[in-house]
Coordinates of C-alpha atoms and ligand atoms in Angstrom, one line a residue:
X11 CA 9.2 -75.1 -80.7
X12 CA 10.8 -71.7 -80.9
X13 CA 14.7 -71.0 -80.0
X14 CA 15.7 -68.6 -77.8
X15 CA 19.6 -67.3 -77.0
X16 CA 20.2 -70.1 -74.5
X17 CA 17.4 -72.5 -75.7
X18 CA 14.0 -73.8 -77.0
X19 CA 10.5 -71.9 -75.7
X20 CA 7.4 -75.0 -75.4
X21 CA 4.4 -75.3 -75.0
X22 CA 3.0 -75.9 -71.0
X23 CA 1.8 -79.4 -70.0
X24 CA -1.5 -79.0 -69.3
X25 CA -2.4 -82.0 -69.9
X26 CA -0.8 -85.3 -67.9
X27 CA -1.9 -89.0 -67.2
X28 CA 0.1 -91.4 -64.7
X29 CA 0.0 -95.1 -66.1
X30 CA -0.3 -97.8 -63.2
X31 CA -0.7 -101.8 -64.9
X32 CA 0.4 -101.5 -68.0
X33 CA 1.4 -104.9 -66.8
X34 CA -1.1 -106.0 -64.4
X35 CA 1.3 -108.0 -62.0
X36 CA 3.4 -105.2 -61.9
X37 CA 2.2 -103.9 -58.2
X38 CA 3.5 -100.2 -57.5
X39 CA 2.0 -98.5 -60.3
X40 CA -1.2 -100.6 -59.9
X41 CA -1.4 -99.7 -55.9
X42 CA -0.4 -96.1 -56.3
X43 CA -2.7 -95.2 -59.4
X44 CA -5.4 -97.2 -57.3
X45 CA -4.9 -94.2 -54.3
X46 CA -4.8 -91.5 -56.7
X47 CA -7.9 -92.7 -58.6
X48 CA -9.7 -92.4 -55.4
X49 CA -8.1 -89.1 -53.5
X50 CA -5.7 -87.5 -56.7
X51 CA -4.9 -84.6 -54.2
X52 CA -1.0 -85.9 -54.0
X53 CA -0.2 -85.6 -57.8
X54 CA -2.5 -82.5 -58.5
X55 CA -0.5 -79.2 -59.7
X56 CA -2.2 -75.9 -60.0
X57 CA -3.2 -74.9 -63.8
X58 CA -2.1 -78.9 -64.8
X59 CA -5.1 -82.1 -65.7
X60 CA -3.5 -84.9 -64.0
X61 CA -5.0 -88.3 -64.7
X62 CA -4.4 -91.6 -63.0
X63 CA -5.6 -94.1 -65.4
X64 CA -5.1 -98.1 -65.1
X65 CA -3.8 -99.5 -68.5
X66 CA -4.8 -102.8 -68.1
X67 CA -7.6 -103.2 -66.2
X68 CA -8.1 -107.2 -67.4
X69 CA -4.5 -107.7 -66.1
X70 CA -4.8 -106.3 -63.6
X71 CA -7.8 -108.5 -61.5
X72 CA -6.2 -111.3 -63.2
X73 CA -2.8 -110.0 -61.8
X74 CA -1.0 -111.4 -64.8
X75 CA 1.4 -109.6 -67.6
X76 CA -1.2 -109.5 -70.1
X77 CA -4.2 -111.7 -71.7
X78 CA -3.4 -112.2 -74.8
X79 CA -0.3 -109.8 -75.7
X80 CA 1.7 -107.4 -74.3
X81 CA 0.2 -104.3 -74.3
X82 CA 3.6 -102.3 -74.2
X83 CA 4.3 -103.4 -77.5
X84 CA 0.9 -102.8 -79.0
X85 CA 1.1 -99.1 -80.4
X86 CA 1.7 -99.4 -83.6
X87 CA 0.1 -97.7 -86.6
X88 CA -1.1 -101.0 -88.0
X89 CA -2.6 -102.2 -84.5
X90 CA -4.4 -98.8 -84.0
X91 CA -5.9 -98.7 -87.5
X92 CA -6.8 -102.1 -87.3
X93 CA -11.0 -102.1 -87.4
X94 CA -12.8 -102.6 -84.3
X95 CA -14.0 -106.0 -84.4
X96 CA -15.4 -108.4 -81.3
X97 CA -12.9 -111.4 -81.4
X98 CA -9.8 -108.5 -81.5
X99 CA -7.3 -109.5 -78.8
X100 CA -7.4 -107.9 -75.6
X101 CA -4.6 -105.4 -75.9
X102 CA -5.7 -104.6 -78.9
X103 CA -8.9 -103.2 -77.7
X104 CA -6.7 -101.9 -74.8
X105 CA -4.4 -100.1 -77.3
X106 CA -7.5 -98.6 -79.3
X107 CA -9.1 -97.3 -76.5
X108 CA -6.1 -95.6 -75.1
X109 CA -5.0 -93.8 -78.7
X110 CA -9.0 -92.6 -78.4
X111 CA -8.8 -91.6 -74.8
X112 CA -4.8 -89.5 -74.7
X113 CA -4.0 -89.8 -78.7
X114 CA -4.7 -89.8 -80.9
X115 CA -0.6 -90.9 -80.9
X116 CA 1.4 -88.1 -83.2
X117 CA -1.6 -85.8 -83.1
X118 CA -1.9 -82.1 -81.3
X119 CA -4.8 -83.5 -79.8
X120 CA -2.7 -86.2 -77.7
X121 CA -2.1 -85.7 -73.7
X122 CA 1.2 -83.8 -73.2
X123 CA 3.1 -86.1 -71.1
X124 CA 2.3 -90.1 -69.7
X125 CA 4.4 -91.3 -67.1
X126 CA 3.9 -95.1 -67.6
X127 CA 4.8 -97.2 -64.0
X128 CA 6.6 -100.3 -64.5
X129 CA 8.2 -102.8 -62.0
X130 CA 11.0 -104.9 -62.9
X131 CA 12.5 -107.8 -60.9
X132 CA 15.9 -107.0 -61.9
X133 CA 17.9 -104.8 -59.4
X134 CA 17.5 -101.3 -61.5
X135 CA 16.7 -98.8 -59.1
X136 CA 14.8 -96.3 -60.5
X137 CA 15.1 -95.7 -64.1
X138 CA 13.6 -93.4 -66.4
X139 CA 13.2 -94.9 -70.3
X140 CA 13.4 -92.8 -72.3
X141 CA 12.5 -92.9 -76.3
X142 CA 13.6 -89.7 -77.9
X143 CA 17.0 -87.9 -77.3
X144 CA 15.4 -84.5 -78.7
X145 CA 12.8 -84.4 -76.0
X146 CA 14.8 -81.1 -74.0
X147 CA 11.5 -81.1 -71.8
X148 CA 11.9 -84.6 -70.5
X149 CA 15.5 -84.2 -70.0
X150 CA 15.6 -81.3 -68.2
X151 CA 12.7 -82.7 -65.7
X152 CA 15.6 -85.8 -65.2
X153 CA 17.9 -83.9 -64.7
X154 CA 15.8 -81.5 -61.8
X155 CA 14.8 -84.6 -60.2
X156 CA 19.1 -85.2 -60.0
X157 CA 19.9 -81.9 -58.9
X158 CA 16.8 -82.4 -56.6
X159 CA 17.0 -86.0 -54.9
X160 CA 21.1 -86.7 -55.8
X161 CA 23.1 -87.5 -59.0
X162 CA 22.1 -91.3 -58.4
X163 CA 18.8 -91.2 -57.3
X164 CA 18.0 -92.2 -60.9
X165 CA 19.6 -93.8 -64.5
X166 CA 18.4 -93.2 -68.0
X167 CA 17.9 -95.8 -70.2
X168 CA 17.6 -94.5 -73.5
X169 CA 15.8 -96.6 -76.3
X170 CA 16.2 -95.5 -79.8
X171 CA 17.7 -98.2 -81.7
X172 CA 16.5 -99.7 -84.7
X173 CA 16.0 -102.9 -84.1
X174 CA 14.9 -103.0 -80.1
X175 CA 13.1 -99.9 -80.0
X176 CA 8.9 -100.9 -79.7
X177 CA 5.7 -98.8 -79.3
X178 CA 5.2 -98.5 -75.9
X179 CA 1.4 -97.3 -74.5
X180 CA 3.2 -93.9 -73.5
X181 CA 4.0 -93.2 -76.9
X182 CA 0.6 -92.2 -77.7
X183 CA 1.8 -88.5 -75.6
X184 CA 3.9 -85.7 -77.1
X185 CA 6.3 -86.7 -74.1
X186 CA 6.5 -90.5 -72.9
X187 CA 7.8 -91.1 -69.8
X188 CA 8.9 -95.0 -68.7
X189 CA 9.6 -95.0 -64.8
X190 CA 10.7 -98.4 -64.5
X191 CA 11.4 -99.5 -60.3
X192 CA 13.0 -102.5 -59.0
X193 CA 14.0 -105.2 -57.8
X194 CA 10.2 -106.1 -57.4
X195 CA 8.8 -109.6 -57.6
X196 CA 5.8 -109.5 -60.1
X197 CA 2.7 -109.2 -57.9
X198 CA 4.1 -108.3 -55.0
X199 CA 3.7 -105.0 -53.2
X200 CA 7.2 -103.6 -51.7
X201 CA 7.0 -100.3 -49.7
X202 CA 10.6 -99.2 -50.4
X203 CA 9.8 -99.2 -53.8
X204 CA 6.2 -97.7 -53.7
X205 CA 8.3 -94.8 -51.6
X206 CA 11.1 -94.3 -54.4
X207 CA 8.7 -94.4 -56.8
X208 CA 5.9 -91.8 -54.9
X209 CA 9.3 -89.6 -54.6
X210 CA 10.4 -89.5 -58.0
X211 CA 7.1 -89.0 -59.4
X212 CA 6.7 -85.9 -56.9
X213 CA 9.5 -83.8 -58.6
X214 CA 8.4 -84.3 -61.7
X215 CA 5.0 -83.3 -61.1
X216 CA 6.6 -80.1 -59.7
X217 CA 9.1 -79.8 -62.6
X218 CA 6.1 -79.4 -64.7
X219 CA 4.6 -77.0 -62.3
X220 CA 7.6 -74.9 -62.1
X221 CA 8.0 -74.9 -65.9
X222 CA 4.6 -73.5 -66.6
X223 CA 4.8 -71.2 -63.9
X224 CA 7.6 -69.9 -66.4
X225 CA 10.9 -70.7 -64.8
X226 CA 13.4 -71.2 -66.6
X227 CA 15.7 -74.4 -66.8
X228 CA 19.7 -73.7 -68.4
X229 CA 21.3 -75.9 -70.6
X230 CA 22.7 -78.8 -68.7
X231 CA 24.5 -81.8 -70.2
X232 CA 22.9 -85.4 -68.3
X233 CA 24.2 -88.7 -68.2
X234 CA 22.4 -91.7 -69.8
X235 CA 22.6 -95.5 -70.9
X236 CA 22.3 -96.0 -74.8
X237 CA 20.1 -98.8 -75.0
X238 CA 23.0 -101.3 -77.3
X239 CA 22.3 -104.7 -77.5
X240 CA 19.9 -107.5 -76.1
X241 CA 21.6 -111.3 -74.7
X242 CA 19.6 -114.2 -74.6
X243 CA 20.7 -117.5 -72.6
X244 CA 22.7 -120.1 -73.9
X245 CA 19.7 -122.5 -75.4
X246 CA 20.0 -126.2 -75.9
X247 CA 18.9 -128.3 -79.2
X248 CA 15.5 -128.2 -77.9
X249 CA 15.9 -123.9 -77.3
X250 CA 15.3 -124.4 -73.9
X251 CA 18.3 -122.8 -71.7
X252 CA 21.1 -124.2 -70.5
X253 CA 22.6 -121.7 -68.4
X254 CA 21.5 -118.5 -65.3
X255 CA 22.9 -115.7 -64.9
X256 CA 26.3 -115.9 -63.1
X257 CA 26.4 -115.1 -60.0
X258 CA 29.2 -112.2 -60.8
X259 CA 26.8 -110.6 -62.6
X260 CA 23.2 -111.3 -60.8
X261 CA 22.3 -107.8 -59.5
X262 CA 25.2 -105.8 -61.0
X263 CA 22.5 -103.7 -63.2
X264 CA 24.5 -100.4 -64.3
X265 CA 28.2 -101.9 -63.1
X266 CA 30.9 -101.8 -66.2
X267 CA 30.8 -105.4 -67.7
X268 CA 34.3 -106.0 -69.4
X269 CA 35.2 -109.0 -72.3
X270 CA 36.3 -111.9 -70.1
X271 CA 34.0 -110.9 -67.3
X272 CA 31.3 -114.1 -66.3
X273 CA 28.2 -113.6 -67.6
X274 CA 26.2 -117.4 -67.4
X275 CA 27.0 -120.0 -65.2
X276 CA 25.7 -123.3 -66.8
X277 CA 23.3 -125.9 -64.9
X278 CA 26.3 -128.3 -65.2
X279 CA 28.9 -125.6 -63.8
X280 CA 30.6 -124.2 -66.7
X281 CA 31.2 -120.8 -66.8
X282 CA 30.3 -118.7 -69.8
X283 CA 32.2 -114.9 -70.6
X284 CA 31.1 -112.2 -72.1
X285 CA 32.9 -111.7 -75.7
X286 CA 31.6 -108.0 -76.7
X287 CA 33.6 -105.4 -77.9
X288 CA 34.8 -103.3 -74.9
X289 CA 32.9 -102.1 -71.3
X290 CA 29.2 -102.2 -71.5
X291 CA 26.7 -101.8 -68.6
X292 CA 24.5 -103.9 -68.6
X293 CA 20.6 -103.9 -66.8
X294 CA 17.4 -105.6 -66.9
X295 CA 19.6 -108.3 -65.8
X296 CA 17.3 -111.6 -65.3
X297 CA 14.3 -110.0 -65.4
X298 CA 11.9 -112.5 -65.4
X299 CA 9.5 -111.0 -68.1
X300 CA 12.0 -111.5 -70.6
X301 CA 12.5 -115.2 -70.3
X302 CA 9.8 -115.6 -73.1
X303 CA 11.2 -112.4 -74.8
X304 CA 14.8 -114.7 -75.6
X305 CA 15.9 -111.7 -73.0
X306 CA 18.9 -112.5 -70.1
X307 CA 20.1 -108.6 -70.3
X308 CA 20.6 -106.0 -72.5
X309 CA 23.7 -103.9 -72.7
X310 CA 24.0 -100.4 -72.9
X311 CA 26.4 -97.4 -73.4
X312 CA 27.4 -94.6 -71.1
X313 CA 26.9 -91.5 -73.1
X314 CA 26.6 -87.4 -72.2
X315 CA 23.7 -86.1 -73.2
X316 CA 23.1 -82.0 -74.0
X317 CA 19.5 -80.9 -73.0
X318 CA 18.9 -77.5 -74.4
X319 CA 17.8 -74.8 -71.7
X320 CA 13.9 -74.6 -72.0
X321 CA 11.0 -71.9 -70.9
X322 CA 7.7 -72.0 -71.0
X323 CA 6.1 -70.3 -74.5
X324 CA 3.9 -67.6 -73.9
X325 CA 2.3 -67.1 -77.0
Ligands
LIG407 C1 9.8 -105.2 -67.1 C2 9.1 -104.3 -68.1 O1 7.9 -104.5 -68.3 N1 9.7 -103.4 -68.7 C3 9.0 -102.5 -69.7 C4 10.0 -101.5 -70.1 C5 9.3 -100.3 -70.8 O2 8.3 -99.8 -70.3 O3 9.8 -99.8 -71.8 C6 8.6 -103.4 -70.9 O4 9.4 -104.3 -71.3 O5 7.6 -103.1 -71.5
LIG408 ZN1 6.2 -103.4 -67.3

């Protein structure tokens, strides 16, 4: 990366893959990189390799999470350096395979950017997740798809922290791009989702179009959600739970959630608050892959982010 007056010069994206079934029950990304696999001419972009590519393949026909683990969680140095072996699990065969095919992750060699399609039953809209605060590139393409489809066509959860961060299968690119869409029920196709997500996934194809083509994006400041904390339920003496989601918060994903404000609702009618430190904004509210994950919502922080104006590199 060289600096220029207003900015950082990069390398094009020649090289691109669009994830569908990462989770195999997850049905937009499955369906749409299903089409594309068969006729790509939607997401092609002169002088750009754009791949379709089902993560999960075994999930997938079994329209199920995962076989044996997630495979979202799966890329990490020791799992891809483990040695190939028959009995490995599933995703870890999974993982391998992908590191060979668009990795190796960390290397010069690996695909430029993955956008990785994920549904979530919790009433997010569409949200990019993000992993790297540096990446101007990825910002900037957020932040044309804003100026392009409206200020709240989209959030951006950003995941760096210490503790909840995990290796996602996009991180094996130089960019890794989450689009997570919902509310979806897992396995089930809905079309107004399949049509925000076809949207989204349009501009950004054309931001990296436009980028290589050499325009030039300015130095714009963008609005994201710093991933904070994670909330589990209220577990019995047995750690099964003893409380939902209360109905003042079910579906307020991205709404200020203040101390005091009612977060559980217990199966005997007692209401539970929340007792963090100041206004939060909560999402992945009740998602239901999280019940194993000790998971009820995580809470994030409102926070401006500068993206550096960036150009396309010519030498
Ligand atoms: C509901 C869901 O699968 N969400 C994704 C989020 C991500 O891709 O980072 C996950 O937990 O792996
Ligand atoms: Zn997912």
């Amino acid at each position: 990366m060289t600096t220029y007056l207003n900015g950082v010069s990069l390398p094009p994206s020649k090289r691109v893959s669009i994830f569908g079934g990462t989770h195999g029950n997850e049905m937009t990304g499955v369906t749409l990189v299903r089409q594309w696999i068969k006729n790509g001419a939607e997401v092609q972009r002169a002088g750009v390799l754009v791949t379709p590519f089902i993560a999960n393949p075994k999930a997938v026909e079994r329209r199920v999470r995962y076989i044996d683990q997630d495979l979202n969680r799966a890329f990490t140095p020791e799992i891809l350096s483990l040695v190939e072996r028959k009995d490995l699990p599933c995703e870890v065969k999974q993982a391998q395979e992908i590191n060979r095919l668009f990795g190796p992750k960390g290397s010069k060699d690996a695909y430029d950017v993955i956008f990785d399609l994920h549904n979530t039953t919790s009433n997010m809209g569409c949200t990019f997740i993000l992993e790297n605060s540096g990446d101007d590139f990825i910002l900037q393409m957020v932040n044309y798809i804003k100026c392009t489809l409206g200020q709240s066509s989209c959030h951006v959860l950003l995941n760096e922290h210490p503790e909840l961060k995990y290796e996602t299968t996009r991180s094996v690119a130089k960019h890794a791009v989450g689009l997570e869409v919902g509310p979806q029920p897992q396995g089930v196709i809905r079309s107004d989702i399949l049509k925000s997500t076809r949207q989204i996934l349009k501009y950004a194809l054309d931001f990296i179009q436009l980028f290589n083509k050499g325009e030039e994006f300015a130095a714009c400041d963008l609005e994201v959600y710093v991933l904070d904390a994670s909330v589990d339920y209220p577990r019995d003496q047995h750690g099964d739970i003893s409380a939902m989601i209360h109905p003042h918060l079910q579906d307020r994903d991205w709404q200020p959630l203040c101390p005091g404000d009612a977060i559980f609702l217990t199966f005997d009618g007692k209401t539970i608050y929340y007792e963090g430190e100041g206004t939060v904004y909560p999402t992945f509210i009740n998602e239901a892959a999280y019940y194993e994950k000790h998971r009820a919502f995580v809470t994030t922080r409102k926070k401006v982010l500068p993206a550096k104006g960036v150009k396309i590199r010519t030498v």
